[in-house]
Short mmCIF file of C-alpha atoms in Angstrom, two decimals:
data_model
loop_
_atom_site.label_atom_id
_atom_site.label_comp_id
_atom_site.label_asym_id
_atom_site.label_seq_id
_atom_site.Cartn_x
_atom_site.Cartn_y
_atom_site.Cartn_z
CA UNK A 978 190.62 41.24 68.60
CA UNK A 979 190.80 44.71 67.57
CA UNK A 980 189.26 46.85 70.24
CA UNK A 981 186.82 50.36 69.61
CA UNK A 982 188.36 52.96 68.28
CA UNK A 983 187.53 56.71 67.77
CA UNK A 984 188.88 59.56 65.75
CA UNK A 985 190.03 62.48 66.15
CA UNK A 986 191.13 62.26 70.35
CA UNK A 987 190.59 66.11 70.78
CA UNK A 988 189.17 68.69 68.77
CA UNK A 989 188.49 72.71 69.24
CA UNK A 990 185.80 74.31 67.07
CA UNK A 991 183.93 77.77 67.47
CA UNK A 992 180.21 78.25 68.15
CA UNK A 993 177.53 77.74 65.16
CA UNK A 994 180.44 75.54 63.41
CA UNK A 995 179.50 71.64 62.06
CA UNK A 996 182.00 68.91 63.60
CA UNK A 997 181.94 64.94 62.38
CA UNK A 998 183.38 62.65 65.21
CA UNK A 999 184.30 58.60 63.73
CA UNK A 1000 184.34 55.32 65.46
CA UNK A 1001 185.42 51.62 64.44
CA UNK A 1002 183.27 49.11 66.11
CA UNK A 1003 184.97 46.23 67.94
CA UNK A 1004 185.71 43.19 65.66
CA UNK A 1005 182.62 41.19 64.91
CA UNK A 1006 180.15 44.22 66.59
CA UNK A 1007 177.08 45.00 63.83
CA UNK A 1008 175.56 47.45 66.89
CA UNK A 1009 177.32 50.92 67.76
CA UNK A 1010 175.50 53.65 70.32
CA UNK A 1011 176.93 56.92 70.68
CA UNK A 1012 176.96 58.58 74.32
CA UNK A 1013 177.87 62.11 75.56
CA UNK A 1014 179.86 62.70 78.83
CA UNK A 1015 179.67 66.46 80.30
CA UNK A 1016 182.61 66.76 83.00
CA UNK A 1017 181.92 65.53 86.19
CA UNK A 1018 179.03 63.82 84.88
CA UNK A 1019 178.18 59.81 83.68
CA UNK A 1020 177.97 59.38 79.59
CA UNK A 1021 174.31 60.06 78.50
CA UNK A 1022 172.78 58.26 75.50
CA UNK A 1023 172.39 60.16 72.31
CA UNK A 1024 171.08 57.21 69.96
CA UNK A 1025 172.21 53.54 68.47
CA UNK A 1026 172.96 52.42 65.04
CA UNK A 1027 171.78 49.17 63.60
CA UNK A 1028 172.03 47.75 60.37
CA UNK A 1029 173.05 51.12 59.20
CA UNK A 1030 169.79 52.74 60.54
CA UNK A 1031 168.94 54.61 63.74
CA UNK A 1032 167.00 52.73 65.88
CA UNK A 1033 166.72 54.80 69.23
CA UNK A 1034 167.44 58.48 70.36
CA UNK A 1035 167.91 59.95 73.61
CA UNK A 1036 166.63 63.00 74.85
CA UNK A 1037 169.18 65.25 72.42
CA UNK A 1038 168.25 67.68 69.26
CA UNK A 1039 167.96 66.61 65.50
CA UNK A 1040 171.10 68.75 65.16
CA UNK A 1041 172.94 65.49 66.52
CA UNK A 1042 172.90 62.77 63.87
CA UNK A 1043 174.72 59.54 62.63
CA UNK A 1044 175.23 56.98 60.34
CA UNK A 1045 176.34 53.93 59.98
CA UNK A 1046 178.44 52.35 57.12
CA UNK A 1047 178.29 48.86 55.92
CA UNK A 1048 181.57 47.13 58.04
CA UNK A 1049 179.58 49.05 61.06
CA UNK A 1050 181.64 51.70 61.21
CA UNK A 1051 179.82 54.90 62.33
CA UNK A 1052 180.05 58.81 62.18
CA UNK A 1053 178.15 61.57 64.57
CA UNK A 1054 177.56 64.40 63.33
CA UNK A 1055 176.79 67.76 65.56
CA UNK A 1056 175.78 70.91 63.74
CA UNK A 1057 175.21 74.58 64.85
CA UNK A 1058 177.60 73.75 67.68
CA UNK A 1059 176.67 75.50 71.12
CA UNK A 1060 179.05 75.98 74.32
CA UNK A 1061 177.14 72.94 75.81
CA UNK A 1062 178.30 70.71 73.78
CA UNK A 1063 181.74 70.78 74.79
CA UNK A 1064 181.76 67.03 76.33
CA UNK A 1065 183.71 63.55 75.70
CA UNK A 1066 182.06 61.46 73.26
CA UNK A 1067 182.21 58.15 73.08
CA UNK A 1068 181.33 55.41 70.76
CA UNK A 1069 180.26 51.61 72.14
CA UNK A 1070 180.17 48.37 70.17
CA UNK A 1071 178.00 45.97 71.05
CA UNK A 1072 176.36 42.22 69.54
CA UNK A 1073 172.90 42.90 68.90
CA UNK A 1074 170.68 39.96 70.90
CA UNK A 1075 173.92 39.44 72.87
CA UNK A 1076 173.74 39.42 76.87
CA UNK A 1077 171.43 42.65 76.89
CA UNK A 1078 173.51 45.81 78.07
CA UNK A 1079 177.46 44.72 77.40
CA UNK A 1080 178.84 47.88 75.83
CA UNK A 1081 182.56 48.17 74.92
CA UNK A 1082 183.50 52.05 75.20
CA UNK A 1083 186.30 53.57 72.77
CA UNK A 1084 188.50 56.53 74.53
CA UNK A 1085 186.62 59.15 73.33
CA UNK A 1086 186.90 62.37 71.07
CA UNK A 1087 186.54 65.17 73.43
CA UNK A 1088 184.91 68.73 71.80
CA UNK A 1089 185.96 71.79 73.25
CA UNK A 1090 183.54 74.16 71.69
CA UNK A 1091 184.88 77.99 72.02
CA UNK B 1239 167.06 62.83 82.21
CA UNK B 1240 166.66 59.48 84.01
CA UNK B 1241 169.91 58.84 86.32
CA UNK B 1242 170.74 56.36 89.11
CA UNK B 1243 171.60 57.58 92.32
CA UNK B 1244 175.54 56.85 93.45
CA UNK B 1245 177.08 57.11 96.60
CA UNK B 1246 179.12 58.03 97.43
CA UNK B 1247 180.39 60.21 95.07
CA UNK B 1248 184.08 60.27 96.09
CA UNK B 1249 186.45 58.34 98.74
CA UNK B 1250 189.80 58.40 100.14
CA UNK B 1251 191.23 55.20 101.68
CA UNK B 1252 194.13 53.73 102.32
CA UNK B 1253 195.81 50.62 100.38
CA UNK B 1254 194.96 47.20 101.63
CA UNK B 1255 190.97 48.69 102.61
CA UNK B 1256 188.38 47.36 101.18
CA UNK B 1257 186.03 49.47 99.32
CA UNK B 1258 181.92 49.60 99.04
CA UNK B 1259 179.75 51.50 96.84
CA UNK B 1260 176.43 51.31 95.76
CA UNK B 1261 173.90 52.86 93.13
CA UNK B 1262 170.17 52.62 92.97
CA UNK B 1263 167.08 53.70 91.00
CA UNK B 1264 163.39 54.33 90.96
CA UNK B 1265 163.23 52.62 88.25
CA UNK B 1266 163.78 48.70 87.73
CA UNK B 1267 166.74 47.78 85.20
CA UNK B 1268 167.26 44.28 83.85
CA UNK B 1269 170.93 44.31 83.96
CA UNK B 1270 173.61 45.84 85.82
CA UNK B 1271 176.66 46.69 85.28
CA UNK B 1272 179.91 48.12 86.20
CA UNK B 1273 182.42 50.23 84.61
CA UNK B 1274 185.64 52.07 85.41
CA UNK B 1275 186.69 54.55 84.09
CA UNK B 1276 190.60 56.50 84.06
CA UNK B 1277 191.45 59.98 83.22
CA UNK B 1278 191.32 60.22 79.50
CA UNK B 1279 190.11 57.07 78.49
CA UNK B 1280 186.75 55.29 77.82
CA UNK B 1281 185.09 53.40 80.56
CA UNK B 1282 185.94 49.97 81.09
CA UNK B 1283 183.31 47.48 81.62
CA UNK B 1284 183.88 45.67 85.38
CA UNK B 1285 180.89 42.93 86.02
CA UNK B 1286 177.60 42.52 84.45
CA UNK B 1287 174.73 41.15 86.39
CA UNK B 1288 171.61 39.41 84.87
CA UNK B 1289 169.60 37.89 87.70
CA UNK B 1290 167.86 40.00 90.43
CA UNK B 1291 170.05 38.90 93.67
CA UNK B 1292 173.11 37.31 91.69
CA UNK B 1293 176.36 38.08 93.46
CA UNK B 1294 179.09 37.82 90.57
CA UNK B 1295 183.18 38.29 91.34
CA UNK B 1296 185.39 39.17 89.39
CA UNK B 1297 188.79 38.61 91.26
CA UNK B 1298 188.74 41.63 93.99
CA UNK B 1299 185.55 42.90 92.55
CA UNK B 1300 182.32 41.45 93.98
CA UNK B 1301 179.02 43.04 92.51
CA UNK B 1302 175.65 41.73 93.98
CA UNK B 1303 172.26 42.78 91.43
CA UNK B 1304 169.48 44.24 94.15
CA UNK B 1305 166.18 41.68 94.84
CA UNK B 1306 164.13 44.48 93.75
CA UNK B 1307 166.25 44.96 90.53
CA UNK B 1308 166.34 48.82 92.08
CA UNK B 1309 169.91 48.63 93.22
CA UNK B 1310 172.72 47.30 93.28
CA UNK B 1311 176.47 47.51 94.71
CA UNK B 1312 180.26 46.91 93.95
CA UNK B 1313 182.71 45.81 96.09
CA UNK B 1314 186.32 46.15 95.93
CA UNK B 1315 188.67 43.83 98.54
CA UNK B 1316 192.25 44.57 99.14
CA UNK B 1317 192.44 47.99 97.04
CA UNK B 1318 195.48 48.91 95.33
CA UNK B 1319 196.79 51.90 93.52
CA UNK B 1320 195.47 50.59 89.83
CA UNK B 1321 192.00 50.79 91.15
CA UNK B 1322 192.12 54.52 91.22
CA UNK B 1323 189.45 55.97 88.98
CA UNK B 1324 185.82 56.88 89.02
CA UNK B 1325 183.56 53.98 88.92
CA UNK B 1326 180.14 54.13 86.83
CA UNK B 1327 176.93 51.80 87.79
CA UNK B 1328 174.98 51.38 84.77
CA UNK B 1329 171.41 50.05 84.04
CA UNK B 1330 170.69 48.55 80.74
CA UNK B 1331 166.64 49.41 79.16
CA UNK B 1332 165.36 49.14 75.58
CA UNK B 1333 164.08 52.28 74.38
CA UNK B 1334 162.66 52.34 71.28
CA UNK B 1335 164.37 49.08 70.01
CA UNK B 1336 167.96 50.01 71.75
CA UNK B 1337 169.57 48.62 74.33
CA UNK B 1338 170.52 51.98 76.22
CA UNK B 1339 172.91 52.57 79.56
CA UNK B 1340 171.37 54.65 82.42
CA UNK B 1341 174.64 55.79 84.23
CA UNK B 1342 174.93 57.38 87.55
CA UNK B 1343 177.25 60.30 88.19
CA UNK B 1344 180.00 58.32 89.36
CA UNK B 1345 182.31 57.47 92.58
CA UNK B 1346 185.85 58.57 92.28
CA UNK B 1347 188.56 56.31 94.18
CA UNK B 1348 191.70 57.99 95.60
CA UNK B 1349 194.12 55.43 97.58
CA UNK B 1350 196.47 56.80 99.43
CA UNK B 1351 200.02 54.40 99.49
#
């Protein structure tokens, strides 16, 4: 069973640029949720992707968006990148009307934004 | 934005102790869970708990879900130096038509051989 998996690991990128973070969904997961983890700090949601549509957004600006790609693969996207956003993000797979709440976290892609 | 309360937020024990640690909310969650989580990686997920007042192991891990489905706590018997790392409660709410995580900040375990 091939497990989440994210792309790139780190990344560095300057204020006002546009960064695109990827993620590979666990085998046989059609739901992926994307959460951001300040240091020091537990992951906060930013949204979920289901059947290749958003369905749910945390409390985070329209400059963060997503999609999701037919084999459930998904992309966030971050534009106009601020100093805040330097975090870990991480991508979660989970079986939608599974056992409500089982999310299976990739490593992460952590942003340093300069 | 909505968190969970953890405590406490760090601890330093000895091998062989046994560890407690406990997270609640005022607000009530239908599942909790438990994750760990190691420098540089994603967290791991621990136990899951369904029922308000099921007690669920998971070998040295024992995680009981709160009666009021406000709280809930994690357990660790006989720690040893693997179960370093900073351990996340989680509560699981739709929002929306998601299934989101509420985390709390964390507990960070240090065992000293």
């Amino acid at each position: 069973e091939t497990g989440v998996t994210q792309s790139p690991t780190h990344l560095i990128k300057t204020r006002g640029q546009q960064v695109t973070l990827r993620c590979s969904s666990q085998s046989g997961h059609n739901t992926v949720s994307w959460y951001q983890q300040a240091l020091g700090q537990g992951p906060q949601f930013i949204f979920q992707y289901y059947r290749e549509e958003e369905n749910g957004r945390g409390n985070f600006p329209p400059r963060f968006s997503g999609l999701q790609f037919p084999n459930y693969s998904s992309e966030l996207n971050v534009n106009a990148l601020e100093l805040d956003d330097s975090a870990l993000y991480l991508c979660a797979s989970s079986l939608r009307d599974r056992s409500a709440g089982e999310l299976f976290f990739g490593e992460g892609s952590r942003l340093t934004v300069l | 934005g909505q968190q969970l309360n953890q405590s406490p937020q760090s601890m330093f024990i000895q091998e062989g102790e046994d560890v407690s640690m406990n997270c609640t909310s005022s607000s009530i969650f239908n599942t909790w869970l438990w994750y760990k989580q190691d420098p540089g990686e994603g967290p791991v997920l621990l136990i899951a708990l369904y029922k308000a007042g099921e007690l669920t192991s998971n070998g040295r891990l024992t995680a009981q879900f709160g009666i009021t489905r406000k709280d809930s706590f994690l357990n660790i018997s006989a720690s040893i130096p693997s179960d370093v790392g900073i351990y996340f409660c989680a509560g699981s709410q739709v929002l929306q038509g998601a299934q989101k995580l509420v985390f709390g900040q964390g507990t960070r375990l240090t065992i000293n051989p």
